[in-house]
PDB file of C-alpha atoms in Angstrom:
ATOM      1  CA  TYR A   1    -172.708  38.787  92.779  1.00 52.00           C
ATOM      2  CA  ILE A   2    -173.444  40.773  89.638  1.00 67.00           C
ATOM      3  CA  VAL A   3    -174.582  44.359  89.735  1.00 72.00           C
ATOM      4  CA  PRO A   4    -174.484  47.030  86.991  1.00 83.00           C
ATOM      5  CA  PHE A   5    -171.896  49.769  87.379  1.00 86.00           C
ATOM      6  CA  LYS A   6    -171.976  53.240  85.885  1.00 85.00           C
ATOM      7  CA  THR A   7    -168.238  53.368  85.169  1.00 85.00           C
ATOM      8  CA  SER A   8    -165.446  50.862  84.724  1.00 84.00           C
ATOM      9  CA  SER A   9    -163.489  52.426  87.614  1.00 80.00           C
ATOM     10  CA  SER A  10    -166.422  51.937  90.007  1.00 82.00           C
ATOM     11  CA  ALA A  11    -166.570  48.270  88.965  1.00 82.00           C
ATOM     12  CA  TYR A  12    -162.852  47.949  89.673  1.00 80.00           C
ATOM     13  CA  ASP A  13    -163.257  49.718  93.024  1.00 79.00           C
ATOM     14  CA  PHE A  14    -166.005  47.238  93.928  1.00 80.00           C
ATOM     15  CA  TYR A  15    -163.753  44.339  92.948  1.00 78.00           C
ATOM     16  CA  CYS A  16    -160.878  45.721  95.050  1.00 77.00           C
ATOM     17  CA  SER A  17    -163.112  46.346  98.068  1.00 77.00           C
ATOM     18  CA  LYS A  18    -164.220  42.706  98.044  1.00 77.00           C
ATOM     19  CA  ARG A  19    -160.888  41.178  97.068  1.00 77.00           C
ATOM     20  CA  LEU A  20    -158.439  43.344  98.989  1.00 73.00           C
ATOM     21  CA  LYS A  21    -160.664  44.232 101.959  1.00 69.00           C
ATOM     22  CA  GLY A  22    -159.343  47.783 101.871  1.00 64.00           C
ATOM     23  CA  ASP A  23    -160.141  51.284 100.777  1.00 66.00           C
ATOM     24  CA  PRO A  24    -160.622  51.082  96.992  1.00 59.00           C
ATOM     25  CA  SER A  25    -160.034  54.809  96.460  1.00 61.00           C
ATOM     26  CA  HIS A  26    -156.270  54.235  96.741  1.00 62.00           C
ATOM     27  CA  SER A  27    -156.181  51.056  94.676  1.00 61.00           C
ATOM     28  CA  LEU A  28    -155.288  52.730  91.374  1.00 68.00           C
ATOM     29  CA  ALA A  29    -152.571  55.004  90.134  1.00 75.00           C
ATOM     30  CA  PRO A  30    -153.815  58.176  88.369  1.00 79.00           C
ATOM     31  CA  SER A  31    -152.753  56.750  84.999  1.00 80.00           C
ATOM     32  CA  TYR A  32    -155.109  53.788  85.509  1.00 81.00           C
ATOM     33  CA  ARG A  33    -157.938  56.157  86.425  1.00 82.00           C
ATOM     34  CA  THR A  34    -157.302  57.894  83.101  1.00 85.00           C
ATOM     35  CA  LEU A  35    -157.321  54.526  81.341  1.00 85.00           C
ATOM     36  CA  PHE A  36    -160.713  53.667  82.844  1.00 87.00           C
ATOM     37  CA  GLU A  37    -162.083  57.093  81.867  1.00 88.00           C
ATOM     38  CA  ASN A  38    -160.894  56.530  78.293  1.00 85.00           C
ATOM     39  CA  VAL A  39    -162.556  53.093  78.230  1.00 87.00           C
ATOM     40  CA  ASP A  40    -165.800  54.668  79.447  1.00 89.00           C
ATOM     41  CA  HIS A  41    -165.613  57.399  76.753  1.00 86.00           C
ATOM     42  CA  THR A  42    -164.981  54.769  74.082  1.00 84.00           C
ATOM     43  CA  VAL A  43    -167.970  52.688  75.206  1.00 86.00           C
ATOM     44  CA  ASP A  44    -170.219  55.780  75.479  1.00 86.00           C
ATOM     45  CA  ASN A  45    -169.263  56.900  71.948  1.00 83.00           C
ATOM     46  CA  ASN A  46    -169.469  53.396  70.436  1.00 81.00           C
ATOM     47  CA  GLY A  47    -165.886  53.698  69.236  1.00 76.00           C
ATOM     48  CA  TYR A  48    -162.638  55.608  69.453  1.00 71.00           C
ATOM     49  CA  LEU A  49    -162.746  59.385  69.581  1.00 70.00           C
ATOM     50  CA  ASN A  50    -159.835  59.749  67.147  1.00 68.00           C
ATOM     51  CA  LYS A  51    -160.480  57.670  64.049  1.00 71.00           C
ATOM     52  CA  LEU A  52    -157.810  59.456  62.008  1.00 77.00           C
ATOM     53  CA  PRO A  53    -154.071  59.154  62.617  1.00 83.00           C
ATOM     54  CA  LEU A  54    -152.566  61.498  65.189  1.00 88.00           C
ATOM     55  CA  HIS A  55    -149.365  63.351  64.330  1.00 93.00           C
ATOM     56  CA  LEU A  56    -146.638  62.605  66.895  1.00 92.00           C
ATOM     57  CA  LYS A  57    -144.109  65.431  66.709  1.00 95.00           C
ATOM     58  CA  SER A  58    -141.490  64.371  69.247  1.00 93.00           C
ATOM     59  CA  VAL A  59    -140.521  62.355  72.305  1.00 93.00           C
ATOM     60  CA  THR A  60    -138.487  63.779  75.161  1.00 91.00           C
ATOM     61  CA  LEU A  61    -136.544  61.774  77.760  1.00 89.00           C
ATOM     62  CA  ALA A  62    -135.245  63.342  80.953  1.00 90.00           C
ATOM     63  CA  GLY A  63    -132.991  62.063  83.696  1.00 88.00           C
ATOM     64  CA  PHE A  64    -131.781  58.790  82.161  1.00 82.00           C
ATOM     65  CA  PRO A  65    -128.340  58.114  83.689  1.00 81.00           C
ATOM     66  CA  VAL A  66    -126.777  56.454  80.624  1.00 80.00           C
ATOM     67  CA  GLU A  67    -123.916  57.473  78.350  1.00 77.00           C
ATOM     68  CA  ASP A  68    -125.115  56.042  75.032  1.00 81.00           C
ATOM     69  CA  VAL A  69    -128.174  57.445  73.272  1.00 85.00           C
ATOM     70  CA  PRO A  70    -131.183  55.284  74.239  1.00 87.00           C
ATOM     71  CA  CYS A  71    -133.001  53.585  71.370  1.00 87.00           C
ATOM     72  CA  ILE A  72    -136.619  54.669  70.901  1.00 90.00           C
ATOM     73  CA  GLU A  73    -139.067  52.725  68.749  1.00 91.00           C
ATOM     74  CA  ILE A  74    -142.672  53.705  68.149  1.00 93.00           C
ATOM     75  CA  CYS A  75    -145.145  51.092  66.939  1.00 92.00           C
ATOM     76  CA  ASP A  76    -148.791  51.442  66.014  1.00 89.00           C
ATOM     77  CA  VAL A  77    -151.333  49.070  64.486  1.00 84.00           C
ATOM     78  CA  ARG A  78    -149.275  49.026  61.256  1.00 87.00           C
ATOM     79  CA  GLY A  79    -145.974  48.092  62.955  1.00 92.00           C
ATOM     80  CA  VAL A  80    -142.837  50.162  63.581  1.00 93.00           C
ATOM     81  CA  VAL A  81    -143.369  53.766  62.461  1.00 93.00           C
ATOM     82  CA  PHE A  82    -140.223  55.283  64.000  1.00 93.00           C
ATOM     83  CA  SER A  83    -136.826  54.042  65.142  1.00 90.00           C
ATOM     84  CA  SER A  84    -134.090  56.285  66.470  1.00 90.00           C
ATOM     85  CA  HIS A  85    -131.340  53.801  65.559  1.00 82.00           C
ATOM     86  CA  ILE A  86    -130.189  51.921  62.489  1.00 81.00           C
ATOM     87  CA  GLY A  87    -128.330  48.920  63.842  1.00 77.00           C
ATOM     88  CA  CYS A  88    -126.135  50.220  66.678  1.00 76.00           C
ATOM     89  CA  LYS A  89    -125.905  53.811  65.381  1.00 81.00           C
ATOM     90  CA  HIS A  90    -128.373  56.544  66.257  1.00 82.00           C
ATOM     91  CA  THR A  91    -129.810  58.667  63.473  1.00 82.00           C
ATOM     92  CA  ASN A  92    -129.795  62.445  63.213  1.00 86.00           C
ATOM     93  CA  MET A  93    -133.409  62.419  64.455  1.00 87.00           C
ATOM     94  CA  CYS A  94    -132.219  62.466  68.063  1.00 87.00           C
ATOM     95  CA  THR A  95    -130.063  64.632  70.280  1.00 88.00           C
ATOM     96  CA  TRP A  96    -128.647  63.444  73.593  1.00 87.00           C
ATOM     97  CA  ASN A  97    -126.953  65.091  76.549  1.00 87.00           C
ATOM     98  CA  GLY A  98    -125.119  62.337  78.454  1.00 81.00           C
ATOM     99  CA  ASP A  99    -124.228  64.676  81.341  1.00 85.00           C
ATOM    100  CA  PHE A 100    -127.869  65.194  82.290  1.00 86.00           C
ATOM    101  CA  GLY A 101    -129.436  62.144  80.645  1.00 84.00           C
ATOM    102  CA  ASP A 102    -131.778  64.262  78.541  1.00 89.00           C
ATOM    103  CA  GLY A 103    -132.793  63.487  74.978  1.00 88.00           C
ATOM    104  CA  PHE A 104    -135.029  64.822  72.257  1.00 92.00           C
ATOM    105  CA  TYR A 105    -136.290  62.658  69.403  1.00 92.00           C
ATOM    106  CA  ARG A 106    -137.849  64.285  66.311  1.00 94.00           C
ATOM    107  CA  VAL A 107    -140.509  61.736  65.329  1.00 93.00           C
ATOM    108  CA  SER A 108    -142.823  63.722  63.012  1.00 93.00           C
ATOM    109  CA  GLN A 109    -144.852  60.633  62.055  1.00 93.00           C
ATOM    110  CA  PRO A 110    -148.564  59.814  62.019  1.00 93.00           C
ATOM    111  CA  VAL A 111    -149.626  57.126  64.491  1.00 91.00           C
ATOM    112  CA  LEU A 112    -152.823  55.181  63.952  1.00 85.00           C
ATOM    113  CA  GLY A 113    -154.886  53.582  66.702  1.00 79.00           C
ATOM    114  CA  ASP A 114    -153.172  52.172  69.773  1.00 80.00           C
ATOM    115  CA  PHE A 115    -149.450  52.807  69.840  1.00 87.00           C
ATOM    116  CA  SER A 116    -146.492  52.093  72.074  1.00 91.00           C
ATOM    117  CA  VAL A 117    -143.215  53.861  72.759  1.00 91.00           C
ATOM    118  CA  ILE A 118    -140.387  51.430  73.486  1.00 88.00           C
ATOM    119  CA  CYS A 119    -137.153  52.631  75.079  1.00 87.00           C
ATOM    120  CA  ARG A 120    -134.062  50.382  75.131  1.00 83.00           C
ATOM    121  CA  PHE A 121    -130.377  50.770  75.821  1.00 77.00           C
ATOM    122  CA  GLY A 122    -128.393  52.324  73.003  1.00 73.00           C
ATOM    123  CA  GLY A 123    -124.822  51.831  71.813  1.00 68.00           C
ATOM    124  CA  ASP A 124    -123.773  48.213  71.241  1.00 67.00           C
ATOM    125  CA  LEU A 125    -127.085  47.013  72.733  1.00 62.00           C
ATOM    126  CA  ALA A 126    -129.320  49.076  70.401  1.00 59.00           C
ATOM    127  CA  ALA A 127    -129.911  46.212  67.976  1.00 62.00           C
ATOM    128  CA  THR A 128    -130.724  43.698  70.755  1.00 66.00           C
ATOM    129  CA  LYS A 129    -134.441  42.897  70.751  1.00 65.00           C
ATOM    130  CA  ASP A 130    -134.664  40.469  73.671  1.00 65.00           C
ATOM    131  CA  LYS A 131    -135.754  41.171  77.240  1.00 57.00           C
ATOM    132  CA  THR A 132    -132.246  41.975  78.502  1.00 54.00           C
ATOM    133  CA  THR A 133    -132.533  45.569  77.307  1.00 50.00           C
TER     134      THR A 133
END
């Protein structure tokens, strides 16, 4: 059964109502609703709203119960644009409070297009790139 939908979230709600046999209004987390809204804006504008790089000033972590400074990497369409660690040692671009598990990372880098923020264990495990961290 194919029918046109005004928004991507209404298409997903229709799918969930048929597939899950439940109330589709509770089928998505708010972050997914935002994702669908962004997809709709992109389609309506025939492209991304921000065609120029965005300037990412900082990343803040709160409530991580670990002693070693977590490793943060930021990647965009060009590859890695920021890394808080060199090998197993953290750089001076981050501050960490192990008592509260709070950290602040001074990124100050342009990010282009889609990007991801990756958080891994720090210390001896900072250089490990497999799924264990």
